Coordinates of C-alpha atoms and ligand atoms in Angstrom, one line a residue:
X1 CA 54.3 -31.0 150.8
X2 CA 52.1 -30.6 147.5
X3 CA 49.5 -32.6 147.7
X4 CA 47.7 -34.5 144.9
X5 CA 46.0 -32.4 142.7
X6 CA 41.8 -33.1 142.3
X7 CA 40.2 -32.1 139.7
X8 CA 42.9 -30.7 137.5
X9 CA 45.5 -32.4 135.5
X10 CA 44.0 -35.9 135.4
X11 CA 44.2 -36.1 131.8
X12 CA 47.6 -37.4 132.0
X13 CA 46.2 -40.3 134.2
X14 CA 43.5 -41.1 131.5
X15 CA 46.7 -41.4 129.3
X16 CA 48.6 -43.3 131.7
X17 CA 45.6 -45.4 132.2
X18 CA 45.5 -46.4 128.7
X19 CA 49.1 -46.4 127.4
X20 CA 49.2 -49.4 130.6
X21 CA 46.8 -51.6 128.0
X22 CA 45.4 -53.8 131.2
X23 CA 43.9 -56.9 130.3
X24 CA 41.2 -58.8 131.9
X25 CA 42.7 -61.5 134.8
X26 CA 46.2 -59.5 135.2
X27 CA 47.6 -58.3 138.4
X28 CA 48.2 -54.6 138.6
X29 CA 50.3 -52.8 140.9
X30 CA 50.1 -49.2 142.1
X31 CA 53.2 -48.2 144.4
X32 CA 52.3 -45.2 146.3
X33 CA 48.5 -45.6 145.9
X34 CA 47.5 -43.0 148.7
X35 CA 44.3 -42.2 149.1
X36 CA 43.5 -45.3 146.3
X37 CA 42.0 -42.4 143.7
X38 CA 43.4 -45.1 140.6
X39 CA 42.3 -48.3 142.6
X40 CA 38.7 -48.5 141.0
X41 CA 39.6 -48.1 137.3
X42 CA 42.5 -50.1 137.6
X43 CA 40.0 -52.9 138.8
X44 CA 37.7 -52.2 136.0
X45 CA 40.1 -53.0 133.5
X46 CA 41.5 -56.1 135.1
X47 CA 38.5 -57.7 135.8
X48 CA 36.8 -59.8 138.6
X49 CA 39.7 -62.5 137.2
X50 CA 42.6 -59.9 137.7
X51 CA 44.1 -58.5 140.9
X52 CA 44.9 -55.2 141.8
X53 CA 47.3 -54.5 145.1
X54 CA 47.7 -51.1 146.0
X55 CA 50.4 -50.0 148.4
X56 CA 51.1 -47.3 150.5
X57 CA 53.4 -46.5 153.7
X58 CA 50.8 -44.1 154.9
X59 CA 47.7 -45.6 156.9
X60 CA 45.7 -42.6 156.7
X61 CA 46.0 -42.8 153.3
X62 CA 45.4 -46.6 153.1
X63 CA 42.0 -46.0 155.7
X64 CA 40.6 -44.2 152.2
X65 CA 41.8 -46.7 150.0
X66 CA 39.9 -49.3 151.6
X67 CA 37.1 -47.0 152.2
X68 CA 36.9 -46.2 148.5
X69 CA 37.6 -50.0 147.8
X70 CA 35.3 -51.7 149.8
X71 CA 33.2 -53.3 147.2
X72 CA 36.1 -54.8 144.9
X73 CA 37.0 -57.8 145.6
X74 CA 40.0 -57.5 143.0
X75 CA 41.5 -54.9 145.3
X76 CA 44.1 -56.0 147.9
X77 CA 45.4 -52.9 150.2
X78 CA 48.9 -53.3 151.4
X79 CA 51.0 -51.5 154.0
X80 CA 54.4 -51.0 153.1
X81 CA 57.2 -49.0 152.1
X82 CA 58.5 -48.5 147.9
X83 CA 61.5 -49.5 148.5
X84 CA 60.6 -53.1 150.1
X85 CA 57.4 -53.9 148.2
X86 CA 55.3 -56.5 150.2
X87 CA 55.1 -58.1 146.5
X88 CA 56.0 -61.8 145.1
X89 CA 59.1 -61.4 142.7
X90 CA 57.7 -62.1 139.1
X91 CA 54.4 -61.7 140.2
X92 CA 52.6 -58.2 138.4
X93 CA 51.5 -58.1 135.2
X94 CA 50.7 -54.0 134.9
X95 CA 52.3 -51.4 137.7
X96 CA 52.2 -47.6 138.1
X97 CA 53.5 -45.2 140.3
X98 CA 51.9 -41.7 140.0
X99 CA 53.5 -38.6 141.5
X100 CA 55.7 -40.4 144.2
X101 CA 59.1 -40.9 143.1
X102 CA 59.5 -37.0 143.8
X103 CA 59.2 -38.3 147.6
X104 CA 60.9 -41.2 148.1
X105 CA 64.6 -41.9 149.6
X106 CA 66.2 -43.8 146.3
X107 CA 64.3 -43.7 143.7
X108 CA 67.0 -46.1 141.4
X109 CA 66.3 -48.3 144.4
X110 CA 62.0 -48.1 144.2
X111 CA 62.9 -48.7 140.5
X112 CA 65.3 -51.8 141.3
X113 CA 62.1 -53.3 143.4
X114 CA 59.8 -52.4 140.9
X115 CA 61.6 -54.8 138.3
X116 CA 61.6 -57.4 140.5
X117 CA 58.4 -57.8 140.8
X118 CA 57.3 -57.2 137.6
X119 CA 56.9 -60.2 134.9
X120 CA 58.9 -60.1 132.1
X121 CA 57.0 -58.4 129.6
X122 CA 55.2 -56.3 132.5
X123 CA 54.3 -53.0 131.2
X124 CA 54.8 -49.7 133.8
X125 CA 53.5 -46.3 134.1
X126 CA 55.4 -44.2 135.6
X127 CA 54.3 -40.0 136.6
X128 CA 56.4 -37.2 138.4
X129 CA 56.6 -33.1 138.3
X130 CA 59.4 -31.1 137.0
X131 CA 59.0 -28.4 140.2
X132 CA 61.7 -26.3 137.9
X133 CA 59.1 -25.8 135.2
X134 CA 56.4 -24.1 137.9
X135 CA 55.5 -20.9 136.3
X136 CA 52.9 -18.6 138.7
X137 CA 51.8 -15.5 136.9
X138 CA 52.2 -12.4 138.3
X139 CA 53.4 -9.1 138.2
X140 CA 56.0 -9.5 140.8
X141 CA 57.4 -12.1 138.8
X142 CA 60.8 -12.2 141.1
X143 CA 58.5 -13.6 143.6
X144 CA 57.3 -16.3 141.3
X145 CA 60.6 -17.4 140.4
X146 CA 61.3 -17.4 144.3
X147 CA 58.9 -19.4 144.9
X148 CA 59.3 -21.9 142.5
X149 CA 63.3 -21.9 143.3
X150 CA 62.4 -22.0 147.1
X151 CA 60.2 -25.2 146.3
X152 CA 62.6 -27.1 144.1
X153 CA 65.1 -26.6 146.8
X154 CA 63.3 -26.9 149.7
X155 CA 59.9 -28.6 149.3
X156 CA 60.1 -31.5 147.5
X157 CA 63.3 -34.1 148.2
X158 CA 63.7 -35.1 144.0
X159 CA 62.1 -32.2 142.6
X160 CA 63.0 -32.3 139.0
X161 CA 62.5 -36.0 138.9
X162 CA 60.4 -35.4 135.9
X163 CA 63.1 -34.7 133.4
X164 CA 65.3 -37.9 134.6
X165 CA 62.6 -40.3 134.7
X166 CA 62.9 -41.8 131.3
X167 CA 66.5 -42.2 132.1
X168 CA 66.1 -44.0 135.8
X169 CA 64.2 -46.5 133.7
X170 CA 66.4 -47.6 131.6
X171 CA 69.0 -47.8 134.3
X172 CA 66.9 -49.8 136.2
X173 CA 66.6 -52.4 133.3
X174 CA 63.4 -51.0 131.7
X175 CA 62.9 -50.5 128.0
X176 CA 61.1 -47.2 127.3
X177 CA 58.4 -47.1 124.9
X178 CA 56.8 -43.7 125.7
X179 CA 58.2 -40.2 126.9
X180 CA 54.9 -37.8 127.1
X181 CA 55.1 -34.2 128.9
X182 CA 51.8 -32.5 129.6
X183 CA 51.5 -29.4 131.2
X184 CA 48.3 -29.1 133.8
X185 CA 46.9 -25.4 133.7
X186 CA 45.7 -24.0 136.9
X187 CA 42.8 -21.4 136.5
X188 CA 41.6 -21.3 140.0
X189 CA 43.5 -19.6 142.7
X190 CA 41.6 -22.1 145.3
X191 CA 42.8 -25.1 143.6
X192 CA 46.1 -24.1 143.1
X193 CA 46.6 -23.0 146.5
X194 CA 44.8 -26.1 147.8
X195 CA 47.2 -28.4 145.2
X196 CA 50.4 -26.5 144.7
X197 CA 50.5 -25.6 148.3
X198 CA 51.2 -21.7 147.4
X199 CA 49.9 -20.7 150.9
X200 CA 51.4 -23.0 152.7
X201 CA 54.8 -23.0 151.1
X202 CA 54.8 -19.4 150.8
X203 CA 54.6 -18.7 154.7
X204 CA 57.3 -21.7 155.2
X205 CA 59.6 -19.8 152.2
X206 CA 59.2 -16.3 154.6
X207 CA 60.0 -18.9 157.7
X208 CA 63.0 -19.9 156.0
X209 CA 64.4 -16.4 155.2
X210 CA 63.7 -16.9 151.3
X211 CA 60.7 -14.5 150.7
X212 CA 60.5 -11.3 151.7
X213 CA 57.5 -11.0 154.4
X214 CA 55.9 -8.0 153.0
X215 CA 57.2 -8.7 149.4
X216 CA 55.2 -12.3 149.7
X217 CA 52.1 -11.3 151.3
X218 CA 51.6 -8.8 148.1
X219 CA 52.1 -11.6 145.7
X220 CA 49.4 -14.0 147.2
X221 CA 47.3 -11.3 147.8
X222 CA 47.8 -10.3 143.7
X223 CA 47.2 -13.8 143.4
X224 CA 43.8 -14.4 144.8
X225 CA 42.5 -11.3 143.2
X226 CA 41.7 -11.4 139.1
X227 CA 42.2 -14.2 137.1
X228 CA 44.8 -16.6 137.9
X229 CA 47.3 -18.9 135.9
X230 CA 49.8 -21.4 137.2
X231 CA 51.6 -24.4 135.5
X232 CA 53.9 -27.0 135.7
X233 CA 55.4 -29.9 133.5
X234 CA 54.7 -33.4 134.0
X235 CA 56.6 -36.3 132.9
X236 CA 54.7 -39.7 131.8
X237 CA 57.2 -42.5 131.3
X238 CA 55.7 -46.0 129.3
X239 CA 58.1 -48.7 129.8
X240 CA 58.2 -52.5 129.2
X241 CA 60.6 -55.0 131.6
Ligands
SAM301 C1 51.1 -37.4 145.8 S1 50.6 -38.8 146.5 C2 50.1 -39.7 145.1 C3 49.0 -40.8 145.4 C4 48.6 -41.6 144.2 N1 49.7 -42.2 143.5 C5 47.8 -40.7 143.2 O1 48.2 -40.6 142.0 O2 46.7 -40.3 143.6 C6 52.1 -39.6 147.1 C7 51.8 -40.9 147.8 O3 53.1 -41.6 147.9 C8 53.1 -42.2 149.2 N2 54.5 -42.5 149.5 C9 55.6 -41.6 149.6 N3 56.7 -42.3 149.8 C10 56.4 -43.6 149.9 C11 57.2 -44.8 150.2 N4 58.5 -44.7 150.4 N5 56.6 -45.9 150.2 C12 55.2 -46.0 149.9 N6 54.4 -45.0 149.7 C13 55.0 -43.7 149.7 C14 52.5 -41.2 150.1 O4 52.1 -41.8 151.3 C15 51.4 -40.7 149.3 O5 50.2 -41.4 149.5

């Protein structure tokens, strides 16, 4: 699992943030909140007037979104599942879903829900990884590529979801306004290992028969020595229903 990255790459949800153009009293929507990270600004910009509903399928996740939450009374936290939003049809103004098509069954059919409970003239952000596009430096670069092939195949259900996303909108009855990639640089071994999961992944790749045992150990050792450098594409999609 590759979990949500912290302090890196949150440019793109600055970007997101603002290409959404929230207005005071709207209802906003964040499918796949988790741990409610977006929940605050998104209730900044929609006001004490507005509503904000965040939902999530994961009650750990939704314990922190609450938490963080508390003291908003624009912010609604609901338990459910993407693909049978516990929304009103015709009912949000602004939605976004950040980094969680990659993990869902059907996307077209999170997409299909999405437009029905969006207004017309609802504006979504949507946010996914290309996993293809992961690029580790190092000098056993076989390794890299391993690892990045063994996590497009094997880590993440719609890995390259990135590249398609523009086009799963439109089939889903959005128009696209925006197509933005951004690339988020990874400087810091901890970070990366604590966002791209290289640990944790590597030693499920060896598991699997994928990586070399003695091969990988060298690689994340050569990897948390010296300066570091890791990178990946990510896909911002702007459309209008
Ligand atoms: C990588 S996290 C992203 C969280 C948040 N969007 C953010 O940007 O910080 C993915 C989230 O999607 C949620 N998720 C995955 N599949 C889901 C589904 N089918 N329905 C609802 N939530 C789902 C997970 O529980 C997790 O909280």
């Amino acid at each position: 699992m590759l979990r949500a990255a912290a302090g890196v790459g949150r440019g793109y949800k600055r970007e997101l943030m603002n290409l959404l153009d929230l207005q005071q009293g709207q209802t906003a929507l964040d499918v796949g909140c988790g741990p409610g990270a977006d929940l605050p600004e998104l209730a900044e910009r929609v006001g004490v007037r507005g509503t904000v509903i965040g939902v999530d399928r994961d009650p750990a996740m939704l314990i922190e979104a609450r938490r963080r939450t508390t003291d908003l009374s624009a912010v609604e936290i609901r338990e459910g599942d993407a693909h049978s939003l516990p929304v009103a049809p015709r009912s949000v103004d602004r939605a976004k879903i950040d980094r969680v098509l990659m993990h869902v069954v059907e996307p077209a059919d999170v997409l299909a829900q999405l437009h029905s409970v969006t207004r017309p003239g609802a504006r979504i952000g949507l946010a996914e990884p290309d996993w293809d596009t992961l690029a580790v430096d190092a000098e056993d670069l076989g390794t890299s590529r391993a690892f990045t092939r063994y996590t497009t195949s094997e880590v993440v259900r719609h890995a390259t979801i990135g590249r398609s996303l523009a086009r799963h909108a439109e089939q889903a009855g959005f128009t696209v306004e925006t197509v933005i990639a951004t690339a988020p640089v990874f400087l810091d071994f901890q970070d990366a290992d604590h966002t791209l999961g290289l640990g944790r992944n590597l030693q499920q790749a060896i598991q699997d028969g994928h990586i070399d045992e003695e091969r990988g150990r060298r690689w994340f050792t050569s990897l948390s020595e010296g300066s570091f450098f890791a990178s990946f594409v990510l896909v911002s999609v702007i459309c209008s229903r």
